[in-house]
Each structure stands twice: as C-alpha cells, then as structure tokens.
Coordinates of C-alpha atoms and ligand atoms in Angstrom, one line a residue:
X30 CA 30.9 -3.1 -13.4
X31 CA 31.1 -6.8 -12.7
X32 CA 33.9 -7.3 -15.2
X33 CA 36.5 -5.1 -13.4
X34 CA 38.0 -8.0 -11.5
X35 CA 37.8 -10.3 -14.5
X36 CA 41.0 -12.1 -15.3
X37 CA 42.1 -11.1 -18.8
X38 CA 44.1 -14.3 -19.2
X39 CA 41.1 -16.4 -18.5
X40 CA 39.0 -14.3 -20.9
X41 CA 41.6 -14.7 -23.7
X42 CA 41.9 -18.4 -23.0
X43 CA 38.1 -18.9 -23.4
X44 CA 38.0 -16.8 -26.5
X45 CA 41.1 -18.0 -28.3
X46 CA 39.1 -20.3 -30.5
X47 CA 37.1 -17.5 -32.0
X48 CA 39.7 -17.0 -34.6
X49 CA 39.5 -20.6 -35.6
X50 CA 35.7 -20.2 -35.7
X51 CA 36.1 -17.4 -38.1
X52 CA 38.0 -19.6 -40.4
X53 CA 35.6 -22.5 -40.2
X54 CA 32.3 -20.8 -40.5
X55 CA 32.0 -19.3 -44.1
X56 CA 29.6 -22.2 -44.8
X57 CA 27.1 -20.3 -42.6
X58 CA 26.8 -17.8 -45.4
X59 CA 24.4 -20.1 -47.1
X60 CA 22.2 -20.2 -44.0
X61 CA 20.4 -17.0 -44.5
X62 CA 16.8 -16.9 -43.4
X63 CA 14.1 -17.6 -46.0
X64 CA 13.5 -14.6 -48.3
X65 CA 16.7 -12.9 -47.4
X66 CA 19.4 -13.0 -50.1
X67 CA 22.9 -13.7 -49.0
X68 CA 24.8 -10.5 -48.0
X69 CA 25.6 -8.5 -51.1
X70 CA 29.2 -8.7 -50.2
X71 CA 29.5 -12.4 -49.8
X72 CA 33.2 -12.7 -49.4
X73 CA 35.1 -13.9 -52.4
X74 CA 38.0 -14.6 -50.0
X75 CA 37.9 -16.6 -46.8
X76 CA 38.2 -14.7 -43.6
X77 CA 41.6 -13.8 -42.4
X78 CA 43.1 -16.1 -39.7
X79 CA 43.3 -14.4 -36.4
X80 CA 46.0 -14.2 -33.7
X81 CA 45.9 -12.0 -30.7
X82 CA 49.7 -11.7 -30.9
X83 CA 49.5 -9.8 -34.2
X84 CA 50.1 -6.1 -33.7
X85 CA 47.3 -3.7 -34.2
X86 CA 46.6 -2.7 -37.8
X87 CA 46.9 0.9 -36.8
X88 CA 50.5 0.2 -36.0
X89 CA 51.1 -1.7 -39.2
X90 CA 49.9 -5.2 -38.3
X91 CA 47.6 -7.4 -40.3
X92 CA 44.0 -6.3 -40.0
X93 CA 41.5 -8.7 -38.4
X94 CA 39.2 -8.3 -41.4
X95 CA 40.1 -7.6 -45.0
X96 CA 36.6 -8.3 -46.5
X97 CA 33.8 -6.0 -47.3
X98 CA 30.7 -5.7 -45.2
X99 CA 27.2 -6.3 -46.5
X100 CA 26.2 -3.3 -48.6
X101 CA 23.1 -1.2 -48.0
X102 CA 20.5 -0.7 -49.4
X103 CA 19.9 -4.1 -51.0
X104 CA 18.4 -4.3 -54.4
X105 CA 17.6 -7.5 -56.2
X106 CA 16.7 -6.9 -59.9
X107 CA 14.9 -10.3 -60.3
X108 CA 12.4 -9.7 -57.6
X109 CA 12.4 -6.0 -57.1
X110 CA 12.2 -4.4 -60.5
X111 CA 9.0 -5.7 -62.0
X112 CA 6.6 -3.4 -60.2
X113 CA 9.0 -0.5 -60.3
X114 CA 9.2 -0.7 -64.1
X115 CA 5.5 -1.0 -64.4
X116 CA 5.1 2.2 -62.4
X117 CA 7.6 4.1 -64.4
X118 CA 6.2 2.9 -67.8
X119 CA 2.6 3.7 -66.7
X120 CA 3.4 7.4 -66.4
X121 CA 1.3 7.5 -63.2
X122 CA 4.0 8.9 -60.9
X123 CA 2.2 11.1 -58.5
X124 CA 0.4 9.5 -55.5
X125 CA -2.1 6.8 -56.6
X126 CA -2.7 3.1 -56.0
X127 CA 0.9 2.0 -55.3
X128 CA 1.3 4.5 -52.5
X129 CA -2.1 3.3 -51.0
X130 CA -0.9 -0.3 -51.3
X131 CA 2.3 0.5 -49.5
X132 CA 0.3 2.3 -46.7
X133 CA -2.0 -0.8 -46.4
X134 CA 1.0 -3.1 -46.1
X135 CA 2.9 -0.9 -43.7
X136 CA -0.1 -0.7 -41.4
X137 CA -0.6 -4.5 -41.6
X138 CA 3.1 -5.1 -40.8
X139 CA 2.7 -3.0 -37.6
X140 CA -0.8 -4.2 -36.7
X141 CA -2.1 -0.6 -36.7
X142 CA -5.3 0.7 -38.2
X143 CA -4.0 3.5 -40.5
X144 CA -0.7 4.5 -42.1
X145 CA 0.0 7.6 -44.2
X146 CA 3.1 7.8 -46.4
X147 CA 4.8 11.1 -46.5
X148 CA 8.1 12.6 -47.9
X149 CA 10.3 11.8 -44.9
X150 CA 10.4 11.1 -41.2
X151 CA 11.0 14.8 -40.2
X152 CA 7.8 15.9 -41.9
X153 CA 6.0 12.9 -40.5
X154 CA 6.8 14.3 -37.0
X155 CA 5.9 17.8 -38.1
X156 CA 2.5 16.7 -39.5
X157 CA 1.8 14.7 -36.4
X158 CA 2.6 17.6 -34.1
X159 CA 0.5 20.0 -36.1
X160 CA -2.5 17.7 -36.3
X161 CA -2.3 17.0 -32.5
X162 CA -2.4 20.8 -32.1
X163 CA 1.1 21.4 -30.7
X164 CA 1.8 25.0 -31.4
X165 CA 3.8 28.1 -30.6
X166 CA 4.0 28.6 -26.8
X167 CA 3.9 24.9 -26.1
X168 CA 6.8 22.8 -24.7
X169 CA 7.6 19.4 -26.1
X170 CA 9.7 16.9 -24.1
X171 CA 12.5 15.2 -26.2
X172 CA 15.6 13.2 -25.5
X173 CA 18.9 14.9 -26.4
X174 CA 20.3 11.5 -27.7
X175 CA 18.7 11.5 -31.1
X176 CA 19.0 12.8 -34.7
X177 CA 18.2 16.4 -35.4
X178 CA 15.1 15.2 -37.3
X179 CA 13.4 14.7 -33.9
X180 CA 13.9 18.3 -32.7
X181 CA 13.7 20.4 -35.9
X182 CA 10.0 19.7 -36.3
X183 CA 9.3 20.9 -32.8
X184 CA 10.9 24.2 -33.5
X185 CA 9.2 24.4 -36.9
X186 CA 5.8 24.2 -35.2
X187 CA 6.8 27.1 -33.0
X188 CA 7.0 24.9 -29.9
X189 CA 9.9 24.8 -27.4
X190 CA 12.0 21.6 -27.1
X191 CA 12.7 20.6 -23.5
X192 CA 15.4 18.0 -23.1
X193 CA 15.1 15.0 -20.8
X194 CA 18.3 13.2 -20.0
X195 CA 18.9 9.6 -21.0
X196 CA 19.5 6.3 -19.3
X197 CA 23.0 5.4 -20.4
X198 CA 22.4 1.7 -20.0
X199 CA 19.7 1.7 -22.7
X200 CA 20.6 5.0 -24.5
X201 CA 16.9 5.9 -24.3
X202 CA 15.0 8.8 -22.6
X203 CA 15.0 8.2 -18.9
X204 CA 11.4 7.9 -17.6
X205 CA 12.5 8.8 -14.1
X206 CA 13.6 12.3 -15.3
X207 CA 10.4 13.2 -17.2
X208 CA 8.1 14.6 -14.5
X209 CA 10.7 17.1 -13.2
X210 CA 10.6 18.7 -16.7
X211 CA 6.8 19.1 -17.0
X212 CA 5.5 22.7 -16.7
X213 CA 2.1 24.2 -17.4
X214 CA 3.3 24.7 -21.0
X215 CA 4.1 21.1 -21.6
X216 CA 1.8 19.7 -24.3
X217 CA 3.6 16.7 -25.8
X218 CA 6.4 14.1 -25.4
X219 CA 8.3 12.5 -28.2
X220 CA 9.8 9.2 -27.0
X221 CA 12.5 8.2 -29.5
X222 CA 13.2 4.5 -30.0
X223 CA 16.8 5.5 -30.6
X224 CA 19.2 3.2 -32.4
X225 CA 16.2 0.9 -33.0
X226 CA 16.0 -0.1 -29.3
X227 CA 12.6 0.5 -27.8
X228 CA 12.2 3.3 -25.3
X229 CA 10.5 2.5 -21.9
X230 CA 6.9 3.1 -23.1
X231 CA 5.6 1.0 -20.2
X232 CA 6.7 3.8 -17.9
X233 CA 6.3 6.7 -20.2
X234 CA 2.7 6.2 -21.2
X235 CA 1.2 6.4 -17.7
X236 CA 3.2 9.6 -17.0
X237 CA 1.9 11.1 -20.2
X238 CA -1.6 10.1 -19.3
X239 CA -1.4 11.6 -15.8
X240 CA -0.2 14.9 -17.2
X241 CA -2.5 14.9 -20.3
X242 CA 0.4 14.9 -22.7
X243 CA 0.2 14.0 -26.4
X244 CA 2.6 11.1 -27.2
X245 CA 4.3 11.0 -30.6
X246 CA 6.7 8.1 -31.0
X247 CA 9.7 8.8 -33.1
X248 CA 10.2 5.3 -34.5
X249 CA 12.3 6.5 -37.4
X250 CA 15.0 3.9 -36.5
X251 CA 12.8 1.2 -35.0
X252 CA 10.9 -0.6 -37.8
X253 CA 9.2 -3.7 -36.4
X254 CA 10.7 -3.3 -32.9
X255 CA 8.3 -4.5 -30.2
X256 CA 7.3 -4.1 -26.6
X257 CA 5.3 -7.0 -25.2
X258 CA 4.7 -8.2 -28.8
X259 CA 3.2 -4.8 -29.9
X260 CA 5.1 -2.8 -32.5
X261 CA 6.6 0.5 -31.4
X262 CA 5.1 3.4 -33.2
X263 CA 1.6 2.0 -32.4
X264 CA 1.6 2.7 -28.7
X265 CA 1.2 6.4 -28.4
X266 CA -1.2 8.8 -30.2
X267 CA 0.9 8.7 -33.3
X268 CA 4.0 7.0 -34.6
X269 CA 6.5 8.3 -37.1
X270 CA 8.8 6.4 -39.4
X271 CA 11.6 7.2 -41.8
X272 CA 12.5 5.4 -45.0
X273 CA 15.6 7.4 -45.7
X274 CA 18.4 5.4 -47.4
X275 CA 20.2 4.4 -44.2
X276 CA 17.1 3.2 -42.4
X277 CA 16.1 -0.4 -42.0
X278 CA 13.4 0.1 -44.6
X279 CA 15.2 2.1 -47.2
X280 CA 13.5 4.0 -50.1
X281 CA 16.0 6.8 -50.4
X282 CA 13.6 9.3 -48.9
X283 CA 10.2 8.7 -47.4
X284 CA 8.3 8.5 -44.1
X285 CA 5.0 7.4 -42.6
X286 CA 2.6 8.4 -39.8
X287 CA 0.7 5.6 -38.2
X288 CA -2.2 5.7 -35.7
X289 CA -5.4 3.9 -34.7
X290 CA -7.2 7.3 -34.5
X291 CA -9.3 7.8 -37.7
X292 CA -10.1 11.5 -37.2
X293 CA -6.4 12.3 -36.6
X294 CA -5.3 10.3 -39.7
X295 CA -8.0 11.9 -41.9
X296 CA -6.6 15.3 -40.8
X297 CA -3.0 14.1 -41.5
X298 CA -4.1 13.0 -45.0
X299 CA -5.7 16.3 -45.6
X300 CA -2.7 18.2 -44.3
X301 CA -0.3 16.2 -46.6
X302 CA -2.4 17.1 -49.6
X303 CA -2.9 20.9 -49.3
X304 CA -5.7 20.6 -46.8
X305 CA -8.0 19.0 -49.5
X306 CA -10.7 16.8 -48.1
X307 CA -9.5 13.3 -46.8
X308 CA -9.3 10.8 -49.6
X309 CA -9.2 13.3 -52.4
X310 CA -6.9 12.0 -55.1
X311 CA -3.9 14.0 -56.0
X312 CA -3.9 16.5 -58.8
X313 CA -7.5 17.5 -58.4
X314 CA -7.9 21.3 -58.7
X315 CA -10.5 23.5 -57.2
X316 CA -11.8 21.1 -54.6
X317 CA -11.5 23.6 -51.8
X318 CA -9.1 23.2 -48.9
X319 CA -10.6 22.5 -45.5
X320 CA -7.6 22.9 -43.3
X321 CA -4.2 24.6 -43.5
X322 CA -2.1 22.1 -45.3
X323 CA 1.1 21.5 -47.1
X324 CA 2.3 18.9 -49.6
X325 CA 4.1 15.8 -48.3
X326 CA 3.0 13.2 -50.9
X327 CA 5.2 10.2 -51.7
X328 CA 5.5 9.2 -55.3
X329 CA 4.4 5.9 -56.9
X330 CA 7.9 4.8 -57.7
X331 CA 9.1 5.4 -54.2
X332 CA 6.2 3.2 -52.9
X333 CA 7.2 0.5 -55.4
X334 CA 10.7 0.5 -54.0
X335 CA 9.2 0.4 -50.5
X336 CA 7.1 -2.6 -51.3
X337 CA 10.2 -4.5 -52.5
X338 CA 12.1 -3.6 -49.4
X339 CA 9.2 -4.5 -47.1
X340 CA 9.2 -8.1 -48.3
X341 CA 12.7 -8.5 -46.7
X342 CA 12.2 -6.4 -43.6
X343 CA 11.0 -9.1 -41.2
X344 CA 13.7 -11.7 -42.1
X345 CA 16.3 -8.9 -41.9
X346 CA 15.0 -7.8 -38.5
X347 CA 15.3 -11.4 -37.2
X348 CA 18.8 -11.7 -38.5
X349 CA 19.8 -8.4 -36.9
X350 CA 18.4 -9.5 -33.6
X351 CA 20.2 -12.8 -33.7
X352 CA 23.6 -11.3 -34.7
X353 CA 23.2 -8.5 -32.1
X354 CA 22.5 -10.9 -29.4
X355 CA 25.5 -13.1 -30.4
X356 CA 27.8 -10.1 -30.8
X357 CA 26.7 -8.8 -27.4
X358 CA 27.5 -12.2 -25.8
X359 CA 31.0 -12.2 -27.4
X360 CA 32.0 -8.7 -26.2
X361 CA 30.2 -8.2 -22.9
X362 CA 33.0 -9.7 -20.8
X363 CA 35.8 -7.6 -22.4
X364 CA 36.7 -5.2 -19.7
X365 CA 35.6 -1.6 -20.6
X366 CA 33.0 -2.7 -23.1
X367 CA 29.4 -2.3 -21.9
X368 CA 26.9 -3.2 -24.6
X369 CA 23.3 -1.8 -24.7
X370 CA 20.7 -3.1 -22.4
X371 CA 17.1 -3.7 -23.5
X372 CA 14.2 -3.1 -21.1
X373 CA 12.6 -6.3 -19.8
X374 CA 9.4 -6.1 -21.8
X375 CA 11.2 -5.7 -25.2
X376 CA 10.2 -8.7 -27.3
X377 CA 12.1 -7.5 -30.4
X378 CA 14.5 -4.7 -31.2
X379 CA 15.2 -3.2 -34.7
X380 CA 19.0 -2.6 -34.2
X381 CA 19.3 0.3 -36.6
X382 CA 22.6 0.5 -34.8
X383 CA 24.5 -1.7 -32.4
X384 CA 25.7 0.5 -29.5
X385 CA 28.0 -0.1 -26.6
X386 CA 29.8 2.1 -24.1
X387 CA 33.6 2.3 -24.2
X388 CA 35.2 2.8 -20.9
X389 CA 38.8 3.9 -21.5
X390 CA 40.0 3.2 -17.9
X391 CA 39.9 -0.5 -18.8
X392 CA 41.9 0.2 -22.0
X393 CA 44.8 1.8 -20.1
X394 CA 43.3 5.2 -20.7
X395 CA 43.2 4.9 -24.5
X396 CA 41.0 7.7 -25.7
X397 CA 37.8 6.8 -27.6
X398 CA 39.1 8.5 -30.7
X399 CA 42.1 6.3 -30.9
X400 CA 40.0 3.2 -30.1
X401 CA 37.7 4.1 -33.0
X402 CA 40.7 4.6 -35.3
X403 CA 42.3 1.3 -34.3
X404 CA 39.0 -0.6 -34.7
X405 CA 38.4 0.9 -38.2
X406 CA 42.0 0.0 -39.1
X407 CA 41.2 -3.6 -38.2
X408 CA 38.4 -3.6 -40.9
X409 CA 35.6 -2.9 -38.4
X410 CA 33.8 0.4 -39.4
X411 CA 32.5 2.2 -36.3
X412 CA 31.6 5.6 -35.1
X413 CA 31.2 7.7 -31.9
X414 CA 27.6 8.6 -32.9
X415 CA 25.7 11.7 -31.9
X416 CA 26.9 15.0 -30.6
X417 CA 24.7 16.7 -27.9
X418 CA 21.6 18.3 -29.5
X419 CA 20.7 20.4 -26.4
X420 CA 23.5 23.0 -26.8
X421 CA 23.8 23.6 -30.5
X422 CA 23.5 27.0 -32.1
X423 CA 20.3 26.1 -34.1
X424 CA 18.4 26.5 -30.9
X425 CA 19.5 30.1 -30.2
X426 CA 19.1 31.0 -33.9
X427 CA 15.4 30.0 -33.5
X428 CA 15.0 31.7 -30.2
X429 CA 16.2 35.0 -31.8
X430 CA 13.6 34.8 -34.5
X431 CA 10.7 37.3 -34.7
X432 CA 8.1 34.6 -34.1
X433 CA 9.8 33.1 -31.1
X434 CA 10.3 36.6 -29.5
X435 CA 6.6 37.2 -29.9
X436 CA 5.6 33.8 -28.5
X437 CA 7.8 33.4 -25.4
X438 CA 8.9 35.6 -22.5
X439 CA 12.5 36.9 -22.7
X440 CA 13.6 34.7 -19.8
X441 CA 12.7 31.6 -21.7
X442 CA 14.8 32.6 -24.7
X443 CA 17.9 33.5 -22.9
X444 CA 20.3 30.9 -24.3
X445 CA 22.7 30.7 -21.4
X446 CA 19.9 29.9 -18.9
X447 CA 18.2 27.6 -21.5
X448 CA 21.4 25.5 -21.8
X449 CA 21.7 25.4 -18.0
X450 CA 18.0 24.3 -17.6
X451 CA 18.5 21.6 -20.3
X452 CA 21.8 20.3 -19.0
X453 CA 21.9 16.5 -19.6
X454 CA 25.1 15.0 -18.0
X455 CA 24.4 11.4 -18.9
X456 CA 23.9 12.4 -22.5
X457 CA 27.1 14.5 -22.5
X458 CA 29.0 11.4 -21.3
X459 CA 27.6 9.2 -24.0
X460 CA 28.2 11.7 -26.8
X461 CA 31.5 13.0 -25.7
X462 CA 33.2 10.0 -24.1
X463 CA 31.6 6.6 -24.2
X464 CA 29.2 5.7 -27.1
X465 CA 30.4 3.5 -30.0
X466 CA 28.2 2.3 -32.8
X467 CA 28.1 -0.3 -35.5
X468 CA 25.7 0.2 -38.4
X469 CA 22.8 -2.1 -39.1
X470 CA 24.2 -3.5 -42.4
X471 CA 27.0 -5.2 -40.4
X472 CA 24.4 -7.1 -38.5
X473 CA 23.2 -8.7 -41.8
X474 CA 26.4 -10.6 -42.0
X475 CA 27.3 -14.0 -40.5
X476 CA 28.4 -15.2 -37.1
X477 CA 31.9 -15.3 -38.5
X478 CA 31.5 -11.5 -39.1
X479 CA 30.5 -11.0 -35.5
X480 CA 33.4 -13.1 -34.3
X481 CA 35.7 -10.7 -36.3
X482 CA 34.2 -7.7 -34.6
X483 CA 34.8 -9.3 -31.2
X484 CA 38.3 -10.4 -32.1
X485 CA 39.2 -6.9 -33.2
X486 CA 38.0 -5.3 -30.0
X487 CA 39.8 -8.0 -28.0
X488 CA 43.0 -7.3 -30.0
X489 CA 42.8 -3.6 -29.3
X490 CA 42.3 -4.4 -25.6
X491 CA 45.3 -6.6 -25.6
X492 CA 47.5 -4.0 -27.2
X493 CA 46.1 -0.9 -25.6
X494 CA 49.4 0.1 -24.1
X495 CA 51.1 0.1 -27.6
X496 CA 48.2 2.1 -29.1
X497 CA 48.6 4.8 -26.4
X498 CA 51.5 6.1 -28.3
X499 CA 49.1 7.1 -31.1
X500 CA 47.6 10.5 -31.2
Ligands
PLP14 C1 16.1 9.6 -39.7 C2 15.5 10.1 -38.4 C3 14.5 11.1 -38.5 C4 14.2 11.9 -39.7 O1 13.8 11.1 -40.7 P1 14.1 11.7 -42.2 O2 13.4 10.7 -43.1 O3 15.6 11.6 -42.4 O4 13.6 13.0 -42.3 C5 14.0 11.5 -37.3 N1 14.3 10.9 -36.1 C6 15.2 10.0 -36.0 C7 15.5 9.3 -34.7 C8 15.8 9.5 -37.2 O5 16.8 8.6 -37.1

C-alpha cells in the first residue's frame, strides 16, 4: 500500500480545511442536477463545525454530524402521484398497459431490445436460469460476495452453485479464478455487478464463450452502470434487475429480465404467465399453456411507481458517481482506508453501495467492529456488509433434500468437502475483516456531506489509540 509511509501530520495539515468547507458549503444544496429534488432531509440546521481535537463521539465527544441523511425511497406527490392515482381509480390492477409501458421505458433506458417486468430480482434470475435450460445436475459459477438472492435461484432450479473467489480491490468475481472451477457439469456463470460496480465482463465473456457457458448478469444492484458505454445487464445472454425498496430504482418489490434474444424473452414472458402463449393478456382462462410456467407478474400500480422513480434515476446515478468519486479522493490517503477500484473500461458505476477496505493495522489494531461503532457514533451510518455465502447451512440443507440426493453423486453432496472445494480466502477476508459500506442514499447528499464522512474517518484515525479501550 503506497500510503504506509505517508506522513499523518502532512495529511492532517492538507485536510484541516475540510471542516471549514463543511461549514461553508450548505449553499451547494441548491445545486442538485436537473430533475432531482433536493435531498429529502435538506438540513434544517447548518453542519456542525469540525475539529480533529474533539474526542470521538463514542467516548462522549461531539459527533462530526448531527443531521439526517437523505431518506430513501424518494416520493414527490406533485410529480409522482397522478399516474398512480389513475391506475388505482381505474380498477385495472393486474398486468396491463402500465406494466408494458414500464418495460418499454426500462429497455430504452438500457439500450436493450426487450425487458420483462417480474415480481422481484430473485425470480428474474430463476426465470432466466430456467429458460436458458439450467437444470438439476448442472453447475453454475457464482461469486460468494453477493446477496443470497443470487444463489437461492440456482439451488431452486436444482443446479449446484460453485463459488469463484473475488478480487478484493474491486469486490467483484475474479476472472482469473473462473477457469479452474469449470467442470464438464458447468453450464452457466452469474457475474454479479455487486455494490453497483461493474464486474469484469471484458474478461468474463470470452471465457464463457470458450467454454460454451450461459451468462446471466445479476445487475440487481447496478441500474444504469456501464462498461465501455454499454449498460450492464445487456452484455450477457440475460440481465436481471431488482426494484426492491433499497435498490437504486425502488418500487418496494419488483424485478426485470432484459435481453436482445426474442425467442428467450418470449419464453420468459410465457413462463411468468403460467406458460400461456407469449403476449397473452393476463386473466385469460382456458388459453392452453405451452410451457411449464409460474406466475411472476408485476401489478399496474407497481409499474406506475416504477415509472415515477425511473424519471429520476439518471440524474441520481450521475450524482452518486460524482459524490463517490469525490469521497474516494477525500479518504484514499487516510492510512488503512482502501476504497473500491473500478476496472479501466467502466464508464459509469451505479454505486448501490460505496465500499472500502478497512485495514486495522493502520488504526493501531482497532478492530473493524469498533471502527464501525465509532463511525456510526459520529453520525455516519455504515456496515460491514456481507457474510460468506459459501459456508452457510442453507447449502447443506438443500444437499440433503430428496431431489438433490437423486441428482448428484454422494461425493458432490458431502458438505465438508464441498466447503473445502469452495473455499474463497479473499472473500473471507472482505467479509470477516475488511469491508465497510455506505448506502447509496448517502451519495445523494452534498459535497459537504462527503466532507463529513471523510472528517469522521480521519477523526477516528487520529484517536484510534483512545478507541482501543472500547470493546
Ligand atoms: C436484491 C438482490 C437480488 C434479489 O432481488 P430481490 O428483488 O430482492 O429478489 C439478487 N441479487 C443481488 C445482488 C441483489 O442485490
């Protein structure tokens, strides 16, 4: 790490004006990009003045920040409610024209031919796996650094998840570790653009092609993120999105499958509507089911909410990118703080989360747990993020099921050896020791907000020895 021989005094000198900046910049609050309302929690009070000499809030000092963060999701009655009320008053609540309009607009936003709205991201992945014929007996490559919603659908189709370790600098699946995990059973790979940072598709796609693997992008956190100006989710055979409440496009619940492959999308449509022929409207009885289907339809009022949120998404994404880049520049030289890296061909990220690695050696050995507590006490909400998905009991529970025992040889289902085969030391380190996250709503604030985050981290760094007494 280049910052190990960094002089802390020099760093503090260069950054001692940030507190002043925090006092002077509330006027920036009016500078929101067009179409984006000021943060819901526009501070009623001015930011707290900042001094590095102040003791940590965890030890009773004055917190760096006493204001609220922008709330999520956003809802603006003036602009958002007209269409929603029309839908509710019409009584047409099951899938119809508004869902189709949302699909058209989502496809257009991504520059992809087709989009199908479904109930959530988990089921988007399940549908995509099923319609790309991933079945029991197959293996599917996944990163361990993700939400359970990536892996649960793999097991639900009867396939076996195989975990590929991550690149700790980017938090993404490590392309260099993929080929070693490919076996004659491997059918698919699910690159996850985790945290809203694009995975290395430039390296993953040729590997998939060489081994004839289906590529399903889990873009559930990566709305409008781009590689070489092409939206993630549109680069593989299928892309899956989530519109769950915390996501950058929030509907409460919801999801989408996108693809340029008409035949695949026709099948997905059919699958999401009981296997009825593609294009058949909902509620038609006795049409005859063509394929094995299920029911994953979005409602009209969900789509109306989605259309309202979609109007803001582009400007919000720009703001998150600007604030993330600024915050990264403010904290990257603090010893022991290693912010995310983006791959060279990333032209835009989504920043569902802002991640960095915390290296306690540079904080006098202060455990991550105490760092997180101290940062929260300063008014900066943060979390340690994911726990390793490759060792949890849900896997063994599935392996012991009747279907799995019929589909796989005993040796493949032995949990102890499965865990050994799927050991991912880089992921363990991120999950158990180093990762720290800020949520996307914080990136919808101002530069003064970002200054406060940086000041709080710097304050903890300065007082790490005192904080060591905390358990
Ligand atoms: C949210 C999420 C999912 C699942 O989406 P839901 O809409 O919650 O079902 C899958 N993968 C990732 C990476 C997610 O963040």
